[in-house]
PDB file of C-alpha atoms in Angstrom:
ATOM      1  CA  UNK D 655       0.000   0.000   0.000  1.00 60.00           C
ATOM      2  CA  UNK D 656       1.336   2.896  -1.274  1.00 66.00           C
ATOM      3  CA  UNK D 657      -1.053   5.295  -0.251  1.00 91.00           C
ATOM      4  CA  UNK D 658      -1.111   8.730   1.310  1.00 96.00           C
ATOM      5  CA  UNK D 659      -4.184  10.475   2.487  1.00 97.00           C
ATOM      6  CA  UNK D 660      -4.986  14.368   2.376  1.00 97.00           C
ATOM      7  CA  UNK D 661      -7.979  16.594   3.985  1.00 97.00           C
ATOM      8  CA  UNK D 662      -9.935  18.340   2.930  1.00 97.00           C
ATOM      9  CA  UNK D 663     -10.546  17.496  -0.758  1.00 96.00           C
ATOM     10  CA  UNK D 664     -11.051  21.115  -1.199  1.00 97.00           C
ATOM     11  CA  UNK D 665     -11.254  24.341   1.239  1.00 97.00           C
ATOM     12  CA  UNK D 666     -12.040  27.908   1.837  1.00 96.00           C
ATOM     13  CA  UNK D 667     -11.296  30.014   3.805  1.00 94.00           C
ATOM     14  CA  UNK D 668     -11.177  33.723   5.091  1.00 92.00           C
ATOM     15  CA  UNK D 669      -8.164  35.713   5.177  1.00 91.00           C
ATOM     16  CA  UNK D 670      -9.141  36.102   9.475  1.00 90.00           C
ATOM     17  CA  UNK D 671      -9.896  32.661   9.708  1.00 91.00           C
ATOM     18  CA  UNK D 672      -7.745  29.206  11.170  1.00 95.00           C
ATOM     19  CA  UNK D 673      -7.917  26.248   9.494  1.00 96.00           C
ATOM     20  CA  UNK D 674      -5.603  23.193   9.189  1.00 97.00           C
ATOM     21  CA  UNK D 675      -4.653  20.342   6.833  1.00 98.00           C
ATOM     22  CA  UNK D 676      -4.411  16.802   7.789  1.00 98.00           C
ATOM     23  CA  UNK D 677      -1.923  14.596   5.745  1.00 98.00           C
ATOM     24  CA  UNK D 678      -1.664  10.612   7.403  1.00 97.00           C
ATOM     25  CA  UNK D 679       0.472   7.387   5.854  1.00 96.00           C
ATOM     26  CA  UNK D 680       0.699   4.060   7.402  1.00 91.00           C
ATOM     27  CA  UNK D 681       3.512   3.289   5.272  1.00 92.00           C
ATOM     28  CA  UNK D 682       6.238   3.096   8.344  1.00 91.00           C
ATOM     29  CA  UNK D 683       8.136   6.250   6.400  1.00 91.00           C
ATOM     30  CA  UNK D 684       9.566   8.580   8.765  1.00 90.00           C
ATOM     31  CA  UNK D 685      10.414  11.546   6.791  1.00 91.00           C
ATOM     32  CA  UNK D 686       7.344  13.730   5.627  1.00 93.00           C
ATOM     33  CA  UNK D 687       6.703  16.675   2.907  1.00 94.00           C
ATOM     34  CA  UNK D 688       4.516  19.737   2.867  1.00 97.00           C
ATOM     35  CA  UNK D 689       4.389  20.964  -1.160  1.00 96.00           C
ATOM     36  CA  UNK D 690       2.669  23.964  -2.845  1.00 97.00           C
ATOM     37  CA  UNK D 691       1.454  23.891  -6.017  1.00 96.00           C
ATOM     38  CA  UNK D 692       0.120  26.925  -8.174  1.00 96.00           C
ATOM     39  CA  UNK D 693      -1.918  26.877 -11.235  1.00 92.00           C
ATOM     40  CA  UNK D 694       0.813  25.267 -14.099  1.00 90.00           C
ATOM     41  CA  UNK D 695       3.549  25.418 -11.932  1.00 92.00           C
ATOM     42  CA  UNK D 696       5.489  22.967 -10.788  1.00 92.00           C
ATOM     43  CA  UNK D 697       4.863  21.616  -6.990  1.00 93.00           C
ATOM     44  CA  UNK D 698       7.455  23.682  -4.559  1.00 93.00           C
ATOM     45  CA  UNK D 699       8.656  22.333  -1.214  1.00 92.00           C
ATOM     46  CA  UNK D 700       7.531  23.856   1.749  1.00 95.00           C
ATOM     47  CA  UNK D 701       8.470  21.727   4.675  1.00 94.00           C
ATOM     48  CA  UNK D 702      10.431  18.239   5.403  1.00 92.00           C
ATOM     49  CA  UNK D 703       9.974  16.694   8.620  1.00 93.00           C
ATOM     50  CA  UNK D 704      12.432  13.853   9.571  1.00 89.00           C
ATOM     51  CA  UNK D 705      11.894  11.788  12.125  1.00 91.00           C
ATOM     52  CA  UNK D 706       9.054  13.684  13.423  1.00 93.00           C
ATOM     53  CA  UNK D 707      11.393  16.780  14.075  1.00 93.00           C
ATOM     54  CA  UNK D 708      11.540  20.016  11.261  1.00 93.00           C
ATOM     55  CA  UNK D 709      14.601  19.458   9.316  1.00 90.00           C
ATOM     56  CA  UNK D 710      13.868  21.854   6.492  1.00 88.00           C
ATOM     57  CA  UNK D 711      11.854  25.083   5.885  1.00 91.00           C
ATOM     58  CA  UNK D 712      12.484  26.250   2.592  1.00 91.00           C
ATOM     59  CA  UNK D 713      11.726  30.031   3.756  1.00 91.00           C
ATOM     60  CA  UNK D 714       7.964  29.377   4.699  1.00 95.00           C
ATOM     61  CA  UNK D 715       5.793  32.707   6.074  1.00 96.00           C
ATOM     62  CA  UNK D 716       4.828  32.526   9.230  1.00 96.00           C
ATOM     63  CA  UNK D 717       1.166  32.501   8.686  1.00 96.00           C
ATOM     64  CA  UNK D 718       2.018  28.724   7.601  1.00 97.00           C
ATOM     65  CA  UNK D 719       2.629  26.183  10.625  1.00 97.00           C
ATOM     66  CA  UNK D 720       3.755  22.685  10.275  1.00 98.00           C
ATOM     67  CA  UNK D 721       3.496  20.014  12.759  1.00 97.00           C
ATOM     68  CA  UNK D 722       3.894  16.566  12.476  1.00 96.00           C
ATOM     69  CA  UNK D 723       2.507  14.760  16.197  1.00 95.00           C
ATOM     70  CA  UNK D 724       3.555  11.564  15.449  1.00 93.00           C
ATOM     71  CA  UNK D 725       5.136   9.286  12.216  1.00 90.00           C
ATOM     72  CA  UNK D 726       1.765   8.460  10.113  1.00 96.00           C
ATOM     73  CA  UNK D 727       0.714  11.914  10.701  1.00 97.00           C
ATOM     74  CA  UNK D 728       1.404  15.650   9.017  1.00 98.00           C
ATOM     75  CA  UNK D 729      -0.759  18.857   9.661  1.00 98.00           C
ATOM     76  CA  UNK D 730      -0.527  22.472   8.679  1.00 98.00           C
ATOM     77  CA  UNK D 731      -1.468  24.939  10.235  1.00 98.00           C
ATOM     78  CA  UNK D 732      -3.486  28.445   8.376  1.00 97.00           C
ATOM     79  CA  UNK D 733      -3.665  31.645   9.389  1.00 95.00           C
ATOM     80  CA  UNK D 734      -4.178  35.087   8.659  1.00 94.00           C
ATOM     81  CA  UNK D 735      -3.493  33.562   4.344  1.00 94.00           C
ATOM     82  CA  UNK D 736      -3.443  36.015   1.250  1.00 95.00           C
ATOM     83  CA  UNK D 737      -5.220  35.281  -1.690  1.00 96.00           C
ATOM     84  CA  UNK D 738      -2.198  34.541  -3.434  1.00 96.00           C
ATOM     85  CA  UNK D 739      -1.797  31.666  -1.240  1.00 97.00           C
ATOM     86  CA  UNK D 740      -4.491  30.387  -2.800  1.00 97.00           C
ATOM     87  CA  UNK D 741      -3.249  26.598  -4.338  1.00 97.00           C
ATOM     88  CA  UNK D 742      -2.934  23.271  -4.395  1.00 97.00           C
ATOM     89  CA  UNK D 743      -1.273  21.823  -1.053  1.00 98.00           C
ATOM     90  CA  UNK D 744       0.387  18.143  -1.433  1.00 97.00           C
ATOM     91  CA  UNK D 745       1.791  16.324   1.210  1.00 97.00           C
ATOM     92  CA  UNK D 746       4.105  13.251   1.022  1.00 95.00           C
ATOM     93  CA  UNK D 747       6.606  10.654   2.200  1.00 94.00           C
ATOM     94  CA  UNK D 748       9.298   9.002   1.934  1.00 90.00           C
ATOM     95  CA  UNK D 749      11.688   6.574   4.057  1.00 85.00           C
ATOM     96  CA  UNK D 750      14.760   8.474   4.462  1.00 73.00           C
ATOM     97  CA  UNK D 751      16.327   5.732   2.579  1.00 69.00           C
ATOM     98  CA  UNK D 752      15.314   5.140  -0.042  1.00 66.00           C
ATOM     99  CA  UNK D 753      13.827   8.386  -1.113  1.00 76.00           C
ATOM    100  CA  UNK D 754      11.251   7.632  -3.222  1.00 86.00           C
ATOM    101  CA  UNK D 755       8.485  10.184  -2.153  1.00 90.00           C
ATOM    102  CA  UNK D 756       4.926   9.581  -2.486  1.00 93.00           C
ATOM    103  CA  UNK D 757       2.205  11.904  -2.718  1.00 95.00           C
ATOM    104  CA  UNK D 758      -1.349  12.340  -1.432  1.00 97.00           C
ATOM    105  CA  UNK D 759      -4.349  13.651  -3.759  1.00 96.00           C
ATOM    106  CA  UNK D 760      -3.638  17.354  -2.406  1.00 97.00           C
ATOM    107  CA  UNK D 761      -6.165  19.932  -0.850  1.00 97.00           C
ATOM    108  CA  UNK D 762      -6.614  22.661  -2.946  1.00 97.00           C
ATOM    109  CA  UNK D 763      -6.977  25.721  -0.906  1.00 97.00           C
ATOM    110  CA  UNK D 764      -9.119  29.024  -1.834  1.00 97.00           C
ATOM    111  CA  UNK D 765      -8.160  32.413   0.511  1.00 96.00           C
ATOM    112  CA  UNK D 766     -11.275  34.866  -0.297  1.00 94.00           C
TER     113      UNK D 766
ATOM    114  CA  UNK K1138      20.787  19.748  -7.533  1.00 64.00           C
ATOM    115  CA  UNK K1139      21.558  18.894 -10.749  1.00 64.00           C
ATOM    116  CA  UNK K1140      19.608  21.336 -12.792  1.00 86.00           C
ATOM    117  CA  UNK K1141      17.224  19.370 -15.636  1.00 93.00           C
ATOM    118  CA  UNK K1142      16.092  20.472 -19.177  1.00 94.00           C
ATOM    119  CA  UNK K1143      12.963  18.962 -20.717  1.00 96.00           C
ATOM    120  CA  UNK K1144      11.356  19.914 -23.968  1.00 97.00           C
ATOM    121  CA  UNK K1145       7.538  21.752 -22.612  1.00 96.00           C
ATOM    122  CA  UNK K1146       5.591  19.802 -24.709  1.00 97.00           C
ATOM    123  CA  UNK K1147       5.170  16.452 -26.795  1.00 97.00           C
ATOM    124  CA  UNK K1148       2.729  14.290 -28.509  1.00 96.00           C
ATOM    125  CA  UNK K1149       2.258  10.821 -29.172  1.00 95.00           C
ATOM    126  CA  UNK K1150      -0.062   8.131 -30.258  1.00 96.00           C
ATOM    127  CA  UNK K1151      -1.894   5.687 -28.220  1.00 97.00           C
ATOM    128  CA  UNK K1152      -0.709   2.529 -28.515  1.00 96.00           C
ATOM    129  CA  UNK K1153       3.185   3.524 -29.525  1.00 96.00           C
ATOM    130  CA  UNK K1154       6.008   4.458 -27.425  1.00 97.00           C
ATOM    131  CA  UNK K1155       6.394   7.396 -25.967  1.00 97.00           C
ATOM    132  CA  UNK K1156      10.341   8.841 -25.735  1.00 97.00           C
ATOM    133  CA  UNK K1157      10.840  11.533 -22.990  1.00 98.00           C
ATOM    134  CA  UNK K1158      14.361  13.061 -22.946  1.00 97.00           C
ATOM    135  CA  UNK K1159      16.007  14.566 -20.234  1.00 96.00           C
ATOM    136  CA  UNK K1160      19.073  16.570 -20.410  1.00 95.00           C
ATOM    137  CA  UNK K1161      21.171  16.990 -17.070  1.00 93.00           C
ATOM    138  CA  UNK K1162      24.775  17.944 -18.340  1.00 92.00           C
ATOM    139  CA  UNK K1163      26.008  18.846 -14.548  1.00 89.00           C
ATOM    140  CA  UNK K1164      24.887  15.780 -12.726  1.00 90.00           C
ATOM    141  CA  UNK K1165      27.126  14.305  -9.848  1.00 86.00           C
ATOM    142  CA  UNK K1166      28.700  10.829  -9.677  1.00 84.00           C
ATOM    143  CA  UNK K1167      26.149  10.388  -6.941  1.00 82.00           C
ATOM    144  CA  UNK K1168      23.063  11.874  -7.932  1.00 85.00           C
ATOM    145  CA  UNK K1169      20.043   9.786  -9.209  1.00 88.00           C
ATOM    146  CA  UNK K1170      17.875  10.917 -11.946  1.00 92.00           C
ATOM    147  CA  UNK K1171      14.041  10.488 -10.514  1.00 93.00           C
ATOM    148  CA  UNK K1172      10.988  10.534 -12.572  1.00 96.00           C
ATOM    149  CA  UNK K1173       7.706  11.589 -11.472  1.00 96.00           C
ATOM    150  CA  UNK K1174       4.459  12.409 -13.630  1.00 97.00           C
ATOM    151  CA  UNK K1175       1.509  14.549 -12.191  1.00 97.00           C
ATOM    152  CA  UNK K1176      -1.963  13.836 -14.380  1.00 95.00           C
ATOM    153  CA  UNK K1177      -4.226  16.768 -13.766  1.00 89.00           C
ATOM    154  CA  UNK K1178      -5.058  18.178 -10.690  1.00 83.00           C
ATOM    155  CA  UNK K1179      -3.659  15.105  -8.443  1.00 91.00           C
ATOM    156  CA  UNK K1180      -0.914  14.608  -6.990  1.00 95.00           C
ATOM    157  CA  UNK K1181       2.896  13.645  -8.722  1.00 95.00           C
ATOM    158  CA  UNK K1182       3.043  10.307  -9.223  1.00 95.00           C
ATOM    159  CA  UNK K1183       7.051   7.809  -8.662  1.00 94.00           C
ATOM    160  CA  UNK K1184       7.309   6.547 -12.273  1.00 96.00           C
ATOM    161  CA  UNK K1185      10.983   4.962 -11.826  1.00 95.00           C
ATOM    162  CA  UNK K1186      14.599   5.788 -10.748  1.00 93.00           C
ATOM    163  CA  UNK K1187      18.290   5.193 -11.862  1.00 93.00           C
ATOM    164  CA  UNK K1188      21.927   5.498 -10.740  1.00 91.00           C
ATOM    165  CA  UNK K1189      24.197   4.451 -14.151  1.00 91.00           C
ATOM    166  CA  UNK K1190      22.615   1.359 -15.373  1.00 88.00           C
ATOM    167  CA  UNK K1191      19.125   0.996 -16.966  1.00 94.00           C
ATOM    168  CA  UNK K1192      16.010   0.395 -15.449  1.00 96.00           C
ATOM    169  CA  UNK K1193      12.457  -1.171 -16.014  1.00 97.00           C
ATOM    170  CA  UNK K1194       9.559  -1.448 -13.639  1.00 96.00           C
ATOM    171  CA  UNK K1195       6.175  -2.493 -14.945  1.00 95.00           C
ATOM    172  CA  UNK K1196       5.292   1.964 -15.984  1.00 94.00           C
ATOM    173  CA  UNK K1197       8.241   2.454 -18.245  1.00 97.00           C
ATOM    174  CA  UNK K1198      11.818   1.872 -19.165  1.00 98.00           C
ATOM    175  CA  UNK K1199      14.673   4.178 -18.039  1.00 98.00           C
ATOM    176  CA  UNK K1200      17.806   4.320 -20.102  1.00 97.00           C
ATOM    177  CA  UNK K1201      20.427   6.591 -18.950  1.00 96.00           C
ATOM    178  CA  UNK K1202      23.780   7.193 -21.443  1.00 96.00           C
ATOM    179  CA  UNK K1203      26.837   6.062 -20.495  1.00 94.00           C
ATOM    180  CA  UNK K1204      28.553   9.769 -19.746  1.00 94.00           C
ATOM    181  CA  UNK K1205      25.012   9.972 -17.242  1.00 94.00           C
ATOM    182  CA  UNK K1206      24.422  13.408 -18.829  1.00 94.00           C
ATOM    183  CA  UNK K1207      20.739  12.978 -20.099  1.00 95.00           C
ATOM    184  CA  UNK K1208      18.663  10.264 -19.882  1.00 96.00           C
ATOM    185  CA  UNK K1209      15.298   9.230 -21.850  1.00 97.00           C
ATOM    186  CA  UNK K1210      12.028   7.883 -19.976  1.00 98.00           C
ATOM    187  CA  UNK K1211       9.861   4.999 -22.497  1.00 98.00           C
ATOM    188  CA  UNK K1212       6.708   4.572 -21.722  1.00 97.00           C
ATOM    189  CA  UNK K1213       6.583   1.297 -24.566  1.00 96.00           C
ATOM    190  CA  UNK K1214       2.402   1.534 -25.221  1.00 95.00           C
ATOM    191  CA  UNK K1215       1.116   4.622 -24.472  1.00 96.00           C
ATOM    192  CA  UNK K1216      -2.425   5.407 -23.493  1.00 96.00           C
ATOM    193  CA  UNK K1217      -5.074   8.092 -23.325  1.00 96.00           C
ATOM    194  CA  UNK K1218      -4.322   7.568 -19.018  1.00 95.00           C
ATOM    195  CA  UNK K1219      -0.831   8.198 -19.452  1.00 97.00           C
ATOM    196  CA  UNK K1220      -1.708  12.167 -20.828  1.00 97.00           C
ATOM    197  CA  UNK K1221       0.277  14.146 -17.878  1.00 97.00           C
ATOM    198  CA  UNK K1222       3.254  16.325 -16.859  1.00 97.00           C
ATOM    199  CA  UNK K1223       6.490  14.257 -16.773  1.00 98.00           C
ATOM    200  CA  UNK K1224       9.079  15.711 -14.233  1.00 96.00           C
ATOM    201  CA  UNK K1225      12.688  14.553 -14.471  1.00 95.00           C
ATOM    202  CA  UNK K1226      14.189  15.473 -11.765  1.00 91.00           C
ATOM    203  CA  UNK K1227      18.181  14.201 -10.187  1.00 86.00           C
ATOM    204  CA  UNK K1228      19.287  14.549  -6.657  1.00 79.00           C
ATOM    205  CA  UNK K1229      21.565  12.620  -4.060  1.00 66.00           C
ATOM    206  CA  UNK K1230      19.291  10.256  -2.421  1.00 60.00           C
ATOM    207  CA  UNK K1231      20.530  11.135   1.257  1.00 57.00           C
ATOM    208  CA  UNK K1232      21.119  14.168   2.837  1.00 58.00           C
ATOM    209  CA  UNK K1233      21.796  15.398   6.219  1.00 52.00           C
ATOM    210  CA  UNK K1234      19.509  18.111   6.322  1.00 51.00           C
ATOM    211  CA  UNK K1235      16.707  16.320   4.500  1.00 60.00           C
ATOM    212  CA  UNK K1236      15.280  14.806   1.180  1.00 71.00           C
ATOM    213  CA  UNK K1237      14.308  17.130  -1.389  1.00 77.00           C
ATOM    214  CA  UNK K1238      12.926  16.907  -4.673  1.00 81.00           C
ATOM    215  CA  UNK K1239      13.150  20.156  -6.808  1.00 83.00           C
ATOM    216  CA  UNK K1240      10.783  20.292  -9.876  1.00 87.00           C
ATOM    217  CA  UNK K1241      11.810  21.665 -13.018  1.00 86.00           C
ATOM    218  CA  UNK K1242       8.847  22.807 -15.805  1.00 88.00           C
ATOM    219  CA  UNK K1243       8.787  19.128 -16.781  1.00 95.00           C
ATOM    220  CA  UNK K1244       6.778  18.037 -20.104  1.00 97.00           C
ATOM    221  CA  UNK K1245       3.335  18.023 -21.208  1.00 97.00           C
ATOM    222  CA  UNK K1246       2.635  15.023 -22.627  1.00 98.00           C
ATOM    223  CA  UNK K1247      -0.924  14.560 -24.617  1.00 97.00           C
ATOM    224  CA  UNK K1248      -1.535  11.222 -25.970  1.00 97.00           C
ATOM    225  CA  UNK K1249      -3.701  10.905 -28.804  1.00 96.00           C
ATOM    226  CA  UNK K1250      -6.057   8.401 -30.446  1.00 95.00           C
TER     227      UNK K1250
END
């Protein structure tokens, strides 16, 4: 099973309002991946988590809040978004070795 | 990262092989060249990986030169399913600080009857 599982399908939200996405595997990887994705664009890292501890943040506002509570599980936190942070959010992961990474369905994200 | 250069944009037939090239002229003796395709509006999807020799898994057929500077991607009977983006992407497959995959423009493939 090769699967990784992302909600909401879809969401909007208010620039005022808090909202999170939930990303779970039951894979047994340890090392997990926030993405964003904009309209034909390729997908952009956001966040890796390794070993349930933040090991990169590629330079992430603050208004965006990763935490990762245990292995099979990956949230992120929304606050206070733009519109342009409107766009398709993919999670993933990986073992650290071997790195093949595999993604979730993504939550695509609307900031009125 | 080894930076990648795809064409944008290809056609192909259903039922023939599809050829996706894949120049990386500054790739490392230990970097892997990754592919990934993304069909519309889900997420990418692992199509296959390789190191120096070639590789097949039961999606496509790798074949990487012998100098490891580009590298072409065969998917050997295309279908209408396989109409996507196709990423190439190379990296070292562990590092201290993290695994990261860092997509380039990649190539629109449309597959037609």
């Amino acid at each position: 099973d090769t699967e990784v599982t992302q909600t909401p399908k879809h969401l909007v939200m208010g620039m005022t309002n808090k909202k999170s996405l939930k990303c779970e595997q039951h894979m047994g990887h340890r090392a997990m991946y926030w993405y964003k994705q904009k309209a034909k664009k390729p997908p952009e890292l956001m966040f890796v988590y390794s070993y349930e501890k933040l090991s990169i943040n590629e330079s992430v506002p603050s208004r965006f809040s990763p935490e990762c509570p245990n292995s099979s599980l990956l949230n992120l936190h929304l606050h206070a978004l733009q519109p342009e942070d409107s766009a398709l959010y993919l999670c993933a992961s990986s073992q650290v070795s071997p790195f093949t990474q595999y993604f979730g369905p993504g939550t695509r994200l609307t900031v009125l | 990262d080894a930076k990648t250069t795809q064409p944008p944009s290809m056609d192909c037939a259903e039922g023939r092989a599809a050829n996706l090239p894949c120049n990386h002229s500054t790739i490392s003796g230990n970097e892997y060249v990754y592919w990934y395709r993304q069909i519309h509006s889900q997420g990418p999807q692992y199509i296959i990986h390789g190191l120096k020799n070639n590789e097949t898994n039961e999606m496509a057929s790798l074949i990487i030169t012998e100098d490891r500077k580009s590298s072409t991607l065969i998917l050997p009977h295309a279908t209408l399913r396989d109409t996507a983006v196709y990423y190439c992407i190379v990296r070292v497959t562990q590092q201290a600080a993290g695994n990261k995959l860092t997509f380039g423009g990649g190539t629109r493939v449309l597959v037609k009857p």
